[in-house]
Short mmCIF file of C-alpha atoms in Angstrom, two decimals:
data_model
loop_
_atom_site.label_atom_id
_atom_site.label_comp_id
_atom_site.label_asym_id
_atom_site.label_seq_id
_atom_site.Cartn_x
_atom_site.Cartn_y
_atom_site.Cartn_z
CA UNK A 531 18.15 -2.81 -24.95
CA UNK A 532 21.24 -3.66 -26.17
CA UNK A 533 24.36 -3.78 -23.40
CA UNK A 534 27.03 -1.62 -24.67
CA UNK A 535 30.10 -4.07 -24.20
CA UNK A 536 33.68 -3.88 -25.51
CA UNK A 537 34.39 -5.65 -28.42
CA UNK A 538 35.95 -8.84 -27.55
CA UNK A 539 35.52 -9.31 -23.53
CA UNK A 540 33.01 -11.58 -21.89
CA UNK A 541 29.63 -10.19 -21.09
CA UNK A 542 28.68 -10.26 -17.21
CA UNK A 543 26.01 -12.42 -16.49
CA UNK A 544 25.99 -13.07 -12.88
CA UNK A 545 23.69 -10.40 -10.82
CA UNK A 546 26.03 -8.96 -8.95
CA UNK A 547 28.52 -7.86 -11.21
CA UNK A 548 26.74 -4.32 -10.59
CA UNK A 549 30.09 -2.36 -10.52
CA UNK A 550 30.57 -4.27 -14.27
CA UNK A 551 27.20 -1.76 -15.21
CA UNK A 552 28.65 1.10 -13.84
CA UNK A 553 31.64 1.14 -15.79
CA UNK A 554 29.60 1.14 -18.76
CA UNK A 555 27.05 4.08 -18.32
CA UNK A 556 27.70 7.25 -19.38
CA UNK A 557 26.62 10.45 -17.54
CA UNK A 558 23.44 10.65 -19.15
CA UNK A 559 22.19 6.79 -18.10
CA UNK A 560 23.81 7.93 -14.33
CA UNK A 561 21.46 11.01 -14.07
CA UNK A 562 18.64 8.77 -15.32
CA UNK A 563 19.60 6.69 -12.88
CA UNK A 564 19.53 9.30 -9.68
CA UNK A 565 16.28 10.28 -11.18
CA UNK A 566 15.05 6.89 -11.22
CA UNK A 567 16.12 7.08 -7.48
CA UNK A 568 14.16 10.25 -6.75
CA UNK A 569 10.99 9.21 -7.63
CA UNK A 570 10.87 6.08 -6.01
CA UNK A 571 11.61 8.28 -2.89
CA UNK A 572 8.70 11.10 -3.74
CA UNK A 573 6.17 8.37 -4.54
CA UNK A 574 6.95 6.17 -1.43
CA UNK A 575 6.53 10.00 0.28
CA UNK A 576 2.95 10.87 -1.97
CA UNK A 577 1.87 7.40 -0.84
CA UNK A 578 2.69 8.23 2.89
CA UNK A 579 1.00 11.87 2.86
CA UNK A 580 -2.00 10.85 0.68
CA UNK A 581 -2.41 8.37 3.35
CA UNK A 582 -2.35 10.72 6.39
CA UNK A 583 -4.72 12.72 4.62
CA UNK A 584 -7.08 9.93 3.40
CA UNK A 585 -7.35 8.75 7.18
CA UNK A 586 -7.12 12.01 9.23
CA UNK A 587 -4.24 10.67 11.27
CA UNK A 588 -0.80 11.70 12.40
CA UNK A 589 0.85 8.35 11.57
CA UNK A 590 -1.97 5.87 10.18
CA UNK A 591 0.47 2.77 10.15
CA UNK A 592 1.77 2.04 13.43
CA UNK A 593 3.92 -1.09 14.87
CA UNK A 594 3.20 -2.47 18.51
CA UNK A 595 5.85 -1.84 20.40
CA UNK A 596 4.94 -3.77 23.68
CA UNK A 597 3.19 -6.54 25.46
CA UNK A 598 0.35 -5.14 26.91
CA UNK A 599 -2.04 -5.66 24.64
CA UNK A 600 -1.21 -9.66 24.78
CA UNK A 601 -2.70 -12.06 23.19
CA UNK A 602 -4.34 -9.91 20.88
CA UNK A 603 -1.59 -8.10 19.35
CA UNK A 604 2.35 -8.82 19.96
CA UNK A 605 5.41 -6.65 19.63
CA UNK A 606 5.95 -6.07 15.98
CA UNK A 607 2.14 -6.26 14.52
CA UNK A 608 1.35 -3.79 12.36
CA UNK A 609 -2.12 -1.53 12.65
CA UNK A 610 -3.83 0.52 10.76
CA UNK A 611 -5.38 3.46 11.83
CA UNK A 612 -8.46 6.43 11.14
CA UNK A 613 -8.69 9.12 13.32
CA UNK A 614 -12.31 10.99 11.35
CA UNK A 615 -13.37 13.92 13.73
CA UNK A 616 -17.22 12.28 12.87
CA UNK A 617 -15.97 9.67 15.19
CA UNK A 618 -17.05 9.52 18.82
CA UNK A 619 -14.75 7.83 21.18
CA UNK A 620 -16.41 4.74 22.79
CA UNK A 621 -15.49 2.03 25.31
CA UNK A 622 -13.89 -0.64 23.70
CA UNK A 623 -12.56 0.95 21.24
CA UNK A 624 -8.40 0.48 20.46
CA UNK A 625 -7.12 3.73 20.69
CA UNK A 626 -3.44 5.26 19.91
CA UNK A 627 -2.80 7.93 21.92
CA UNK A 628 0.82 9.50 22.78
CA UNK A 629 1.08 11.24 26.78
CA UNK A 630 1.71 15.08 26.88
CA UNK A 631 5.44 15.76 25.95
CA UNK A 632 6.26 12.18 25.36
CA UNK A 633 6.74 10.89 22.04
CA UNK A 634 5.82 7.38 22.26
CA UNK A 635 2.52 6.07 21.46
CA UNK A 636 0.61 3.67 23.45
CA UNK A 637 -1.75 1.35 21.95
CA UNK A 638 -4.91 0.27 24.43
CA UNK A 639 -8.04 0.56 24.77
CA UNK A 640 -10.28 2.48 26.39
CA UNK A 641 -12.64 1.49 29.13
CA UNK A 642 -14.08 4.49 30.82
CA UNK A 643 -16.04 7.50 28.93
CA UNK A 644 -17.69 10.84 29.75
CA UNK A 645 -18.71 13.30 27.64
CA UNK A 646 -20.47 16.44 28.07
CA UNK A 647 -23.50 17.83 26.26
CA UNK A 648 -21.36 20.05 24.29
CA UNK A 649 -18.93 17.43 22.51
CA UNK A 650 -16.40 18.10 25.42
CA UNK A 651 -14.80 14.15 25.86
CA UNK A 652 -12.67 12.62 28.62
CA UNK A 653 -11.53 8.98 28.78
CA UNK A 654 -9.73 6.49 30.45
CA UNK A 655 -7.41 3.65 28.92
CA UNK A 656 -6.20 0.21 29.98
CA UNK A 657 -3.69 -2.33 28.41
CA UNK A 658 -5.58 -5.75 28.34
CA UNK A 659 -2.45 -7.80 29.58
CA UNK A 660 -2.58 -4.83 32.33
CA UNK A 661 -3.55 -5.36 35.73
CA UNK A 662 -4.34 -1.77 36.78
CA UNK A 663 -5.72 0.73 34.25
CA UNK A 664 -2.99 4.07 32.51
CA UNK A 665 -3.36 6.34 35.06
CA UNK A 666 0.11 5.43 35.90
CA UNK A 667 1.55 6.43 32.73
CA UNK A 668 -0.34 9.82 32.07
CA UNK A 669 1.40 13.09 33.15
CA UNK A 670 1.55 13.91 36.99
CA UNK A 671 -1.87 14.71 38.12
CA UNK A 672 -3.45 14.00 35.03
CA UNK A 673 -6.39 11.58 35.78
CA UNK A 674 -8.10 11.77 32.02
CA UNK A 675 -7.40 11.44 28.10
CA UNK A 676 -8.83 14.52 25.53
CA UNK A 677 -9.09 14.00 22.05
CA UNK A 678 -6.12 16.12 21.01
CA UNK A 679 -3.87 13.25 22.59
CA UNK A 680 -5.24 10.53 19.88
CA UNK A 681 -3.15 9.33 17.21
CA UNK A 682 -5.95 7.52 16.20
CA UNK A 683 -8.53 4.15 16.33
CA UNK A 684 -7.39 1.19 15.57
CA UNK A 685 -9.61 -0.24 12.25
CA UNK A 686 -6.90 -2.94 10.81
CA UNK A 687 -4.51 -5.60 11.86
CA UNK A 688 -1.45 -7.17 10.14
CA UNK A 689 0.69 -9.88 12.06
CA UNK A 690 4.03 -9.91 12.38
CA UNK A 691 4.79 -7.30 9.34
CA UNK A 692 5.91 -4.88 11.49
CA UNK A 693 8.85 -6.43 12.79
CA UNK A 694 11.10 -5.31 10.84
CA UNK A 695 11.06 -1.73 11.65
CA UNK A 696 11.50 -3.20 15.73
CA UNK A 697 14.81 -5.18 14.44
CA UNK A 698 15.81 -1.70 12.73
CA UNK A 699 15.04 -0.01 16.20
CA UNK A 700 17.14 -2.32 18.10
CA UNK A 701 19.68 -3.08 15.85
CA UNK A 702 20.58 0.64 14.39
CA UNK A 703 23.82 -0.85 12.43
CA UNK A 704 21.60 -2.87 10.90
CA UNK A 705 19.50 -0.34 9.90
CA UNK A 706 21.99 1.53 8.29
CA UNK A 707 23.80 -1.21 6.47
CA UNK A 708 19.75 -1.65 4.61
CA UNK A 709 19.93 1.41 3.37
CA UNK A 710 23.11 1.78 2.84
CA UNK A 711 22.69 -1.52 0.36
CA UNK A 712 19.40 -0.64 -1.16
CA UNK A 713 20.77 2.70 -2.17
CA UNK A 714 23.45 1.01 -3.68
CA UNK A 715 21.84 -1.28 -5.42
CA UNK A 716 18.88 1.06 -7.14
CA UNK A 717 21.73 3.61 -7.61
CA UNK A 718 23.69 1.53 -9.34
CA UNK A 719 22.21 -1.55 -11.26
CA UNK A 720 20.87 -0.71 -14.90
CA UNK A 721 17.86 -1.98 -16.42
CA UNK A 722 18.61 -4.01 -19.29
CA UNK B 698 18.87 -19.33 -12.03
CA UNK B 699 22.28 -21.10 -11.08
CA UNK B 700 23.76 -19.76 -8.40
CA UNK B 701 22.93 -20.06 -5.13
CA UNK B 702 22.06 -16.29 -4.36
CA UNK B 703 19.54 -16.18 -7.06
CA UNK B 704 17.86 -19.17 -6.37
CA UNK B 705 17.47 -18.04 -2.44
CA UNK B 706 16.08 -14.39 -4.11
CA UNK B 707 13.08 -16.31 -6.19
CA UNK B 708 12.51 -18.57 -3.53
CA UNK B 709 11.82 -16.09 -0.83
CA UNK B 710 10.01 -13.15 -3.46
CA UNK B 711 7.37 -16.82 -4.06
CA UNK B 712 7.47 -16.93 -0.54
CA UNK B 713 6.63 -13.49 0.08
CA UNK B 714 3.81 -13.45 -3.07
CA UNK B 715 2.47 -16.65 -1.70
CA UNK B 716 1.63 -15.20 2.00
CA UNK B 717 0.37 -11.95 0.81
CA UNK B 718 -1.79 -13.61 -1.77
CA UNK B 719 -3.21 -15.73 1.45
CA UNK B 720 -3.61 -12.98 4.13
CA UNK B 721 -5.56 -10.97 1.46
CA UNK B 722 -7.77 -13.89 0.85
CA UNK B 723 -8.12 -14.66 4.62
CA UNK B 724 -9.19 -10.64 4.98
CA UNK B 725 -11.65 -10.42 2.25
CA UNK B 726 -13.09 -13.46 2.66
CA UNK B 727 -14.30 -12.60 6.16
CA UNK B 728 -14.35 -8.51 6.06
CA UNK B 729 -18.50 -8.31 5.64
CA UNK B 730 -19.89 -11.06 7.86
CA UNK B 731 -21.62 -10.20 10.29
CA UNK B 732 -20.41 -10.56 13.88
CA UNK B 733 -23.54 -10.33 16.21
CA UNK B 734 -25.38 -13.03 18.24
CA UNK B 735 -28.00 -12.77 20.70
CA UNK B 736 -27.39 -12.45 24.25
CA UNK B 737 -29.02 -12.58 27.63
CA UNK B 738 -28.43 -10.13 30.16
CA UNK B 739 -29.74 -10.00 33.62
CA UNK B 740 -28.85 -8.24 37.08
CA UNK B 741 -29.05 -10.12 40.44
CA UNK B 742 -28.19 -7.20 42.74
CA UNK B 743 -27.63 -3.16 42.64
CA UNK B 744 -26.23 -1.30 45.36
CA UNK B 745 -24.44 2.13 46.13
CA UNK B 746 -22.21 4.00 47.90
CA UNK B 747 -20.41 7.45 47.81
CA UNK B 748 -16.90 7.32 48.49
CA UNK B 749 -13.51 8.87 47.40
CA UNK B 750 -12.26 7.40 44.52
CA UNK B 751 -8.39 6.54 45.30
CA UNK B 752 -7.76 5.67 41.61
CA UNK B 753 -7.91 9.15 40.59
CA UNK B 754 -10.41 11.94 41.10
CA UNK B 755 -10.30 12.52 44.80
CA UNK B 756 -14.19 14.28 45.40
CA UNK B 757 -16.40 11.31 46.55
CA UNK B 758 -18.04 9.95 43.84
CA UNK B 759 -21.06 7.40 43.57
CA UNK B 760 -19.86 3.84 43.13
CA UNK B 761 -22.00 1.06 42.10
CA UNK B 762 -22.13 -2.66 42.79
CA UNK B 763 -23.73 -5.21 40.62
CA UNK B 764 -24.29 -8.73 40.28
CA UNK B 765 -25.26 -10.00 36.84
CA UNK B 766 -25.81 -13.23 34.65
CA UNK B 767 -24.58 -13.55 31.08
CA UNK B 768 -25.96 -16.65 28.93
CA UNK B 769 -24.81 -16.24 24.63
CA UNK B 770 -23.48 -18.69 22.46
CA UNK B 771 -20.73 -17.50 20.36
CA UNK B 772 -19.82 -20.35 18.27
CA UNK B 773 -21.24 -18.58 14.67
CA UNK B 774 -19.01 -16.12 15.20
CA UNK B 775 -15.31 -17.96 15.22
CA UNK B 776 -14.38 -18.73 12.06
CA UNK B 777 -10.41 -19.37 9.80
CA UNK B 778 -10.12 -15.43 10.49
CA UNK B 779 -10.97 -15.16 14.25
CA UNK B 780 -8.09 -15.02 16.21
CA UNK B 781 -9.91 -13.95 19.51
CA UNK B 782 -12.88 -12.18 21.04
CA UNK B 783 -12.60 -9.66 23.85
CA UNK B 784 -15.68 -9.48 25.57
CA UNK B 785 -16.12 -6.74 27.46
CA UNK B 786 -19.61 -5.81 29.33
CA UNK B 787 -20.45 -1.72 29.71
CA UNK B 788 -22.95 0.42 31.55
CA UNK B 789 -24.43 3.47 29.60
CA UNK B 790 -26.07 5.66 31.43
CA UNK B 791 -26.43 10.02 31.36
CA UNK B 792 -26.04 12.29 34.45
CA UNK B 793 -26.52 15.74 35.09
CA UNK B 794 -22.69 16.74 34.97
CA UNK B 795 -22.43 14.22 31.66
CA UNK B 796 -24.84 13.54 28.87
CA UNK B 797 -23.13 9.88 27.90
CA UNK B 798 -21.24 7.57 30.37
CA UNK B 799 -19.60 4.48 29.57
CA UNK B 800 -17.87 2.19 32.08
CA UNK B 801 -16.79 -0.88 31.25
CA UNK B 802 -17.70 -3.09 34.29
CA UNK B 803 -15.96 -6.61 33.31
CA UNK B 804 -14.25 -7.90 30.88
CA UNK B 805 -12.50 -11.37 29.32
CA UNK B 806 -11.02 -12.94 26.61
CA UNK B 807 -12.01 -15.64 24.39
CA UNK B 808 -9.16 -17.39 21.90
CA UNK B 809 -10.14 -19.66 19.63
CA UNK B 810 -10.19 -23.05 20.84
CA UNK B 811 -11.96 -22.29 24.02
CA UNK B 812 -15.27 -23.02 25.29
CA UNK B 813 -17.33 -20.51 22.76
CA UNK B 814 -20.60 -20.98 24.91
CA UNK B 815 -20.80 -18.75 27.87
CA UNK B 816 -23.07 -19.45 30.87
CA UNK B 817 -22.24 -17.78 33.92
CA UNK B 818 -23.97 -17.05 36.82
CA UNK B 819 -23.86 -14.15 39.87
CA UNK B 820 -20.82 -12.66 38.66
CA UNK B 821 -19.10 -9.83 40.28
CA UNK B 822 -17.73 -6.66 38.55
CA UNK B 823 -13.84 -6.65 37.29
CA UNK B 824 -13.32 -2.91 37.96
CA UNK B 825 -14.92 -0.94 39.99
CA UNK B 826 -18.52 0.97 38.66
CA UNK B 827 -16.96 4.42 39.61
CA UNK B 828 -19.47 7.77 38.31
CA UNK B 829 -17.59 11.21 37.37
CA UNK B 830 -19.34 12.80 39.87
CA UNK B 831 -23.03 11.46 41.90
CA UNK B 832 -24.93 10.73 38.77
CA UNK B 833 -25.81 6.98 39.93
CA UNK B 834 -27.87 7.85 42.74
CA UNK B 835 -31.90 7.70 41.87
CA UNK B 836 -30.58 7.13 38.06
CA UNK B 837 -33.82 5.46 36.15
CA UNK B 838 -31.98 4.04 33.04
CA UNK B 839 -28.65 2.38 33.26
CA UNK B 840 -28.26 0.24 30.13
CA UNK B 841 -26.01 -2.53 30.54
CA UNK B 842 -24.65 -4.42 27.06
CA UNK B 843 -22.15 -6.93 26.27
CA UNK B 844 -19.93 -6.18 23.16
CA UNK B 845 -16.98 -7.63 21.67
CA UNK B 846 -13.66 -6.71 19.56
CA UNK B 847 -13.38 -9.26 17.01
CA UNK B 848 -9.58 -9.70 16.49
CA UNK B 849 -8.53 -11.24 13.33
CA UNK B 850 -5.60 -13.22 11.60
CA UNK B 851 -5.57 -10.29 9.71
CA UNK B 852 -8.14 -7.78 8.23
CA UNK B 853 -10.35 -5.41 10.25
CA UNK B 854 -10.58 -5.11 13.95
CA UNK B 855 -14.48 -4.28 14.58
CA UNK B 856 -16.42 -3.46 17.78
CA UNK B 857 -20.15 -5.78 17.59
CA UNK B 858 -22.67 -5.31 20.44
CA UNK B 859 -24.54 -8.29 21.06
CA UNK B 860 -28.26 -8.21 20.72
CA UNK B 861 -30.16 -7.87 24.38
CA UNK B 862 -29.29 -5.39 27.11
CA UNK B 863 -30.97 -5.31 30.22
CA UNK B 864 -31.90 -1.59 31.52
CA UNK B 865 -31.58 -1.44 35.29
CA UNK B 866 -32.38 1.75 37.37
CA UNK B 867 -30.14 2.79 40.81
CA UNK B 868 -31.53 2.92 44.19
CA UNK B 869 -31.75 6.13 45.85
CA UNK B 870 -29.86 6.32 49.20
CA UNK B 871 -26.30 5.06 50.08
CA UNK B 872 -25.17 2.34 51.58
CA UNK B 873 -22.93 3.12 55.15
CA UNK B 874 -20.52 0.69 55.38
CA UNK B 875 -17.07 0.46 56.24
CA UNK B 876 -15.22 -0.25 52.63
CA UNK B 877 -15.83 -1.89 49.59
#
């Protein structure tokens, strides 16, 4: 593609002269370019949903937030989850599970199951860097885990990956000067 | 590729390309061995009592004692894409109130690097062999199995029982004794 320069000046050739392609596109090559934009945000959304679907979990990509689960997985590890109904929940088994009316999910596993004839499950977690099993951090009174507080099992492990979205956590500016440059930059460089 | 900024960009995208390109291999390289070994289970001592659990349910409930022996070599099993093995031994058993139980009685963990061959003798419980409810008392089958979570460098996190449990049935009365 041929860059549409004025006669006579120097073409840019150093990357970042991205304001130097602005200039030059006209208000068809901009609305390309916010459509361009658009469907890198649907697809990176299809990707997401397809994958909540394909694994029957809530959030099947989740990033360790804490210690207790030392030395097998650290803060910012990434793991993949299923949650299939098919299923059962056994000891030993990693489980995600969030506490009634809190929104944070815990990642341990579980050591203690009973389960009645009819399907009817109840469980018991523990951290493995944990002394004392969760009883501690489940709602007042509440002695057992159901099935409808599962996020889901974890089936895959990625080190380290993850810790970018902690950094992002702890560091909001930081977070928002990211986007604020990627958006920028896909908004506003041309492909040539 | 002369400026500073656009050198750093290749180098780290290589970067980036290179360590996928190896934590893939390291994944599928190892994602259909098989994990198992055999292993040798046997009990040295069963006893019970009923007492209140203080954990959590407060109804007395039966708890169980046991003394066991674990012998298994798991050397075949560490390999570039073991990280660690969490051992963890668990009583299966069904009661009246529950059709499957599953406590998980003790439990440790093995990095890579440390002695792979276990041999140990008389051991005591970790946690405490609470039943939801009296289902231990005069219980015929309680199957006792070692498993372990293979955790990886990076790939698939599976659960492998080893092969050999060791089925052990409950006595029928109490012990009376003062506390645990």
């Amino acid at each position: 593609m041929v860059r549409a320069g004025v006669v006579g000046t120097q073409l840019p050739t150093s990357g970042l002269d991205i304001f130097g392609d602005l200039r030059k596109m006209n208000k068809r090559q901009l609305y390309y370019q916010v459509l361009n934009f658009a469907m890198i945000v649907s697809s990176a959304l299809m990707i997401w949903k397809g994958l909540i679907v394909l694994t029957g979990s809530e959030s099947p990509i989740v990033v360790v937030l804490s210690g207790s689960m030392e030395p097998a997985f650290h803060r910012g590890d990434l793991l993949f989850l299923t949650n299939f109904r098919e299923d059962p929940i056994r000891a030993g088994e990693i489980v995600v599970f969030k506490v009634e009316g809190r929104d944070i999910p815990i990642v341990h596993r579980v050591i203690k199951v009973h389960e009645k004839d009819n399907g009817d499950i109840k469980f018991l977690t523990k951290g493995d860097n944990n002394e004392v099993d969760d009883r501690g951090l489940y709602k007042e009174g509440q002695n057992w885990l159901e099935k409808k507080d599962v996020v889901g099992r974890a089936r895959g492990f990625l080190p380290y990956v993850g810790m970018v979205t902690i950094i992002m956590n702890d560091y909001p500016k930081f977070k928002y000067a990211l986007l604020a440059v990627m958006g920028a930059y896909v908004l506003l460089k041309r492909e040539s | 590729m002369n400026t500073v900024l656009s050198r750093a960009n290749s180098l780290f995208a290589f970067s980036l390309s290179v360590m996928a390109a190896l934590t893939f291999g390291c994944f599928i390289t190892t994602a259909f061995k098989d994990r198992s070994v055999p292993v040798r289970l046997h009990v040295s001592r069963i006893m019970l009592k009923n007492v209140e659990d203080f954990t959590g349910p407060r109804e007395k409930s039966d708890l169980g004692f046991i003394n066991f022996d674990i012998t298994a070599d798991l050397e075949n099993i560490f390999d570039w894409n073991v990280k660690q093995l969490f051992l963890y031994l668990s009583a299966e058993y069904s009661t009246k109130n529950n059709a499957l139980n599953q406590v998980v009685l003790w439990d440790k963990i093995v990095l890579r690097g440390d002695n792979p061959k276990l041999l140990l003798k008389d051991m005591k419980t970790k946690y405490f062999f609470f039943d939801d409810g009296n289902g231990l008392k005069g219980n015929r089958n309680v199957t006792l199995t070692l498993s372990w979570n293979v955790v990886p460098n990076a790939g698939i996190l599976p659960l492998v029982t080893g092969s050999g449990h060791v089925s052990v049935p409950f006595p029928d009365t109490y012990e009376i004794m003062k506390s645990y």
